[in-house]
């Protein structure tokens, strides 16, 4: 499959939306580590009403700071729903609040969401996808990007190209394809070659997503899909330095990939933010959730996970972080020189 990815031109790298995992706290931390060009918020579910601004701000607090993370990386809000008029009203509100574009979710596999006609179930009905994208496109100013994220299908992938064409015809200017059907869930592999088929069917830029955990995966995904940008979810949570590693290996950039010792201050930053913004009974769980991912990559995280597994009291966690002999977790954060390249994500 011919690749449009030029050597020494690093791919555009997006952080994936992940409800309950990659929220504003982890977006803040991962974009401080750096190497990522843009984020998409976890889905904001639209049913039959115009949501008040405070709901958007709760899910995407970056709206109050120019739709940027603290490290200056743009965040685009994602809407999930099936009613074109209601989606359009909420998209218009988001645009007025300054979201860096509006992304539409056509991939969520959750039963409750699909039962109400939203997410991946829409992939059976390209005409309804077209109505939703068109209504949203018409409702937001011309300068606000409308994009979409889809799976390859619901029960099968035979409508993938038709869905992508409906998204394009509706006026979206970018499409992320999670290279699996709803029925395939999150089971490996991801079918990156089908992203290449979708690319052939449309003219808008197509970003490849699914099962990129390493530089080698990124290289293969770019080659098989022909895409020049990747969206990465779980791989970035497991290895926050993956963006830098991809830039170095595939972009030829002479830069250092952060080691565990450099990630540790980010863990303190994560904990500080969790304590400021997350309700007390959920705090310990959030730290352990991240450690549970990190331990797949870092032996040090495995040790931390074992020590903290049964600890639920936030004060005890703080004491663990502060204890003598613990590496200094309060060292200043790494200062990246990488500037996000939002325009280079195609
Ligand atoms: C816990 C979890 C929550 C997710 N939430 C969303 C979401 O809110 N919106 C969305 O478009 N995709 C969501 N996804 C899908 C991811 O964005 C991504 O497409 C998927 O994880 C495959 O990419 P990866 O292999 O790089 O993780 C979620 C995935 C997970 C595991």
XYZ file of C-alpha atoms and ligand atoms in Angstrom:
377
model
C 0.000 0.000 0.000
C 1.617 3.317 -0.964
C 2.196 5.599 1.986
C 1.851 9.365 1.894
C 4.053 9.517 4.987
C 7.341 11.136 4.023
C 10.482 10.074 5.879
C 11.666 12.766 8.286
C 8.228 14.308 8.349
C 6.834 13.143 11.690
C 3.220 12.014 11.560
C 0.565 14.207 13.117
C -0.245 12.743 16.527
C -3.623 13.077 18.209
C -4.593 11.937 21.682
C -7.741 9.821 21.519
C -10.917 10.596 23.448
C -11.428 8.015 26.204
C -14.403 8.468 28.496
C -13.545 7.622 32.105
C -9.819 7.420 31.359
C -8.318 10.145 29.197
C -10.228 13.067 30.682
C -9.035 16.642 31.280
C -6.703 15.492 34.081
C -4.785 13.053 31.922
C -4.981 15.403 28.924
C -3.259 18.022 31.063
C -0.531 15.614 32.150
C 0.093 13.904 28.799
C 0.283 17.184 26.919
C 2.775 18.479 29.500
C 4.928 15.437 28.729
C 4.501 16.593 25.137
C 4.763 15.208 21.637
C 1.015 15.399 20.942
C -0.518 17.836 18.447
C -4.162 17.851 19.450
C -6.708 16.239 21.763
C -10.366 15.322 21.390
C -12.518 15.415 24.512
C -14.342 12.328 25.690
C -17.885 12.214 24.312
C -20.540 14.616 25.532
C -23.854 12.795 25.232
C -26.711 14.701 23.621
C -30.246 13.374 23.945
C -33.101 15.849 23.516
C -31.981 19.124 25.021
C -29.533 21.962 24.708
C -27.008 21.377 27.482
C -26.116 24.258 29.777
C -22.589 25.650 29.500
C -21.677 24.221 32.893
C -22.078 20.647 31.576
C -19.672 21.333 28.713
C -17.254 22.987 31.144
C -17.400 20.046 33.550
C -16.379 17.583 30.839
C -14.044 19.939 29.014
C -12.728 22.600 31.422
C -10.240 23.630 28.728
C -13.154 25.601 27.190
C -12.523 28.189 29.903
C -8.905 28.605 28.790
C -9.206 29.070 25.042
C -9.817 25.361 24.435
C -6.148 24.652 25.176
C -4.542 22.396 27.749
C -2.190 24.120 30.189
C 0.684 23.069 27.900
C -1.020 24.884 24.995
C -2.311 21.891 23.025
C -5.711 22.435 21.326
C -8.715 20.383 22.463
C -11.739 19.681 20.268
C -15.042 18.775 21.913
C -16.756 15.568 20.871
C -20.560 15.200 20.678
C -22.456 11.915 20.636
C -26.108 11.713 19.671
C -28.523 10.904 16.894
C -30.930 13.825 16.626
C -29.623 16.214 13.937
C -31.394 19.339 15.217
C -30.375 18.795 18.818
C -26.797 17.951 17.846
C -26.727 21.152 15.782
C -27.971 23.322 18.677
C -25.357 21.898 21.030
C -22.598 22.206 18.436
C -23.495 25.870 17.983
C -23.226 26.415 21.717
C -19.851 24.677 21.813
C -18.600 26.793 18.934
C -19.738 29.937 20.741
C -17.828 28.749 23.812
C -14.667 28.586 21.704
C -14.157 24.855 21.136
C -11.396 24.177 18.616
C -13.826 22.459 16.333
C -16.611 19.961 16.933
C -16.026 16.226 16.580
C -18.906 13.783 16.069
C -18.853 10.273 17.533
C -19.938 7.451 15.211
C -18.162 4.651 17.008
C -19.189 4.265 20.634
C -20.051 0.590 21.276
C -21.819 1.094 24.643
C -25.193 -0.681 24.766
C -27.010 2.168 26.481
C -25.747 4.634 23.878
C -26.556 2.356 20.926
C -30.020 1.603 22.320
C -30.790 5.308 22.074
C -29.593 5.440 18.473
C -26.185 7.029 19.103
C -22.574 5.963 18.477
C -21.686 2.893 16.416
C -25.291 1.922 15.691
C -25.446 4.872 13.267
C -22.907 3.107 11.052
C -25.835 1.020 9.759
C -27.494 4.173 8.439
C -25.232 6.421 6.332
C -28.207 8.651 5.449
C -28.759 9.514 9.127
C -25.018 10.146 9.545
C -25.254 12.543 6.616
C -28.208 14.363 8.206
C -26.346 14.778 11.510
C -23.095 16.031 9.960
C -24.962 18.421 7.613
C -27.039 19.875 10.451
C -23.959 20.418 12.626
C -21.969 21.880 9.733
C -24.768 24.334 8.988
C -25.059 25.349 12.652
C -21.454 26.362 13.332
C -19.486 29.230 11.775
C -17.473 28.425 8.647
C -14.189 28.819 10.546
C -15.044 26.083 13.042
C -13.867 22.649 11.935
C -16.393 19.805 11.987
C -14.759 16.383 12.130
C -15.905 12.843 12.843
C -14.642 9.627 14.351
C -16.042 6.315 13.141
C -15.464 2.610 13.433
C -15.425 0.426 10.303
C -19.007 -0.599 10.924
C -21.464 -2.109 13.355
C -21.813 -5.872 12.726
C -19.703 -5.837 9.507
C -17.460 -3.400 7.660
C -19.217 -3.334 4.286
C -20.653 0.170 4.809
C -17.366 1.753 5.928
C -16.787 3.618 2.678
C -20.450 4.706 2.424
C -20.327 6.080 5.977
C -17.094 7.967 5.272
C -18.636 9.428 2.111
C -21.727 10.486 4.070
C -19.458 12.211 6.591
C -17.575 13.996 3.810
C -20.735 14.959 1.920
C -22.214 16.350 5.127
C -19.339 18.823 5.283
C -16.852 17.331 7.743
C -13.269 18.225 6.948
C -11.448 15.442 8.797
C -12.200 11.836 9.690
C -10.614 9.515 12.250
C -11.153 5.811 11.596
C -10.883 3.337 14.467
C -9.968 0.326 12.371
C -12.476 -2.157 13.810
C -16.218 -2.739 13.783
C -18.378 -2.415 16.869
C -18.654 -6.224 16.902
C -14.856 -6.466 17.048
C -14.859 -4.387 20.227
C -11.312 -3.703 21.386
C -9.903 -7.114 20.397
C -6.675 -7.033 18.383
C -5.924 -6.793 15.569
C -6.958 -3.458 14.109
C -7.570 -3.631 10.363
C -5.371 -0.750 9.236
C -5.582 -1.743 5.555
C -9.319 -0.940 5.685
C -8.389 2.641 6.640
C -6.545 2.742 3.300
C -9.780 1.696 1.542
C -11.676 4.467 3.332
C -8.968 6.971 2.336
C -9.465 5.998 -1.307
C -13.201 6.664 -1.012
C -12.977 10.269 0.232
C -10.921 13.402 -0.326
C -10.814 14.686 3.269
C -7.821 13.757 5.462
C -8.237 10.430 7.227
C -6.459 9.712 10.519
C -5.748 6.081 11.466
C -6.573 4.791 14.945
C -6.379 1.528 16.873
C -3.737 -0.737 18.430
C -0.731 1.555 18.159
C 1.332 0.728 21.248
C 4.893 1.234 19.983
C 7.010 2.941 17.348
C 6.947 -0.301 15.334
C 3.130 -0.324 15.422
C 3.064 3.321 14.360
C 5.350 2.587 11.424
C 3.204 -0.344 10.272
C -0.062 1.500 10.793
C 1.140 4.463 8.711
C 2.379 2.148 5.964
C -0.749 -0.043 5.843
C -3.265 2.788 6.126
C -1.383 5.336 4.030
C -2.458 7.947 6.597
C -0.082 10.692 7.644
C -1.602 11.192 11.102
C -2.336 8.801 13.930
C -4.718 8.990 16.843
C -3.432 7.080 19.874
C -5.378 6.201 23.021
C -4.327 3.399 25.348
C -0.773 3.361 23.999
C -0.276 6.940 25.219
C -1.674 6.158 28.662
C 0.686 3.168 28.993
C 3.664 5.119 27.647
C 3.279 8.917 27.812
C 6.610 9.293 25.960
C 5.319 7.369 22.918
C 4.644 10.602 21.020
C 8.258 11.685 21.427
C 9.536 8.214 20.505
C 7.481 8.246 17.277
C 8.750 11.732 16.447
C 12.324 10.673 16.993
C 12.186 7.391 15.100
C 9.842 8.322 12.258
C 10.486 12.052 12.055
C 14.260 11.864 12.415
C 14.097 14.493 15.159
C 17.072 14.489 17.505
C 15.255 14.575 20.807
C 15.242 12.685 24.074
C 12.373 10.380 24.906
C 11.345 10.897 28.557
C 12.386 8.157 30.975
C 10.524 7.051 34.077
C 12.458 9.491 36.266
C 11.218 12.335 34.070
C 7.656 11.069 34.143
C 7.560 10.931 37.935
C 7.011 14.673 38.377
C 4.030 14.307 36.061
C 2.579 11.763 38.435
C 2.746 14.300 41.245
C 1.100 16.818 38.923
C -1.586 14.264 38.106
C -2.239 13.662 41.799
C -2.393 17.383 42.580
C -4.967 17.903 39.829
C -6.960 14.856 40.914
C -7.090 16.247 44.472
C -8.217 19.649 43.206
C -10.835 18.469 40.733
C -12.040 14.932 41.487
C -14.386 13.996 44.333
C -12.517 12.467 47.315
C -13.850 8.918 47.063
C -12.733 8.581 43.439
C -9.204 9.984 43.881
C -7.204 6.894 44.837
C -8.924 4.943 42.074
C -7.795 7.456 39.478
C -4.123 7.141 40.458
C -4.336 3.355 40.529
C -6.128 3.314 37.187
C -3.219 5.151 35.557
C -0.591 3.057 37.358
C -2.390 -0.042 36.126
C -1.752 1.118 32.560
C 1.788 2.425 33.225
C 2.923 -0.865 34.758
C 2.617 -2.540 31.351
C 5.557 -0.403 30.263
C 7.505 0.567 33.405
C 8.714 -1.882 36.110
C 8.798 1.079 38.525
C 5.064 1.569 37.996
C 4.520 -2.111 38.754
C 6.241 -1.624 42.117
C 4.227 1.505 42.853
C 1.031 -0.284 41.876
C 1.782 -3.170 44.245
C 2.496 -0.784 47.128
C -0.636 1.277 46.556
C -3.065 -1.423 45.468
C -4.883 -1.631 48.793
C -4.520 2.040 49.741
C -7.674 4.111 49.312
C -7.170 7.038 51.646
C -5.966 10.112 49.692
C -3.898 11.239 52.694
C -2.074 7.893 52.734
C -1.370 8.240 49.020
C -0.007 11.729 49.556
C 2.191 10.360 52.359
C 3.436 7.633 50.010
C 4.288 10.244 47.388
C 6.029 12.424 49.986
C 7.833 9.755 51.957
C 11.580 10.050 52.520
C 13.571 8.079 49.995
C 10.901 8.488 47.361
C 12.406 10.164 44.291
C 11.621 13.877 44.338
C 8.268 13.996 42.662
C 8.043 17.733 42.943
C 10.817 18.482 40.487
C 9.835 21.044 37.855
C 8.008 19.629 34.856
C 9.901 18.994 31.654
C 9.769 22.011 29.417
C 9.071 20.909 25.881
C 10.282 22.723 22.874
C 7.758 20.944 20.671
C 4.966 23.178 19.480
C 1.728 21.439 18.527
C 1.193 21.462 14.781
C -2.545 21.561 14.467
C -2.342 22.472 10.821
C -0.068 19.495 10.110
C -2.470 16.827 11.217
C -3.774 15.912 7.813
C -12.104 3.517 28.234
C -12.317 3.992 26.819
C -13.147 5.083 26.598
C -13.351 5.551 25.279
N -14.125 6.667 25.095
C -14.257 7.171 23.826
C -14.970 8.395 23.593
O -15.474 9.038 24.522
N -15.083 8.825 22.308
C -14.515 8.141 21.243
O -14.637 8.585 20.101
N -13.812 7.007 21.442
C -13.665 6.519 22.700
N -12.912 5.390 22.910
C -12.211 4.768 21.757
C -10.790 5.348 21.632
O -10.831 6.725 21.313
C -9.975 4.617 20.545
O -10.683 4.713 19.342
C -9.748 3.153 20.891
O -9.318 2.993 22.224
C -8.703 2.524 19.940
O -7.489 3.260 20.025
P -6.234 2.739 20.894
O -5.960 1.309 20.459
O -5.113 3.678 20.527
O -6.618 2.811 22.329
C -12.726 4.897 24.199
C -11.897 3.797 24.442
C -11.686 3.346 25.729
C -10.772 2.168 25.949
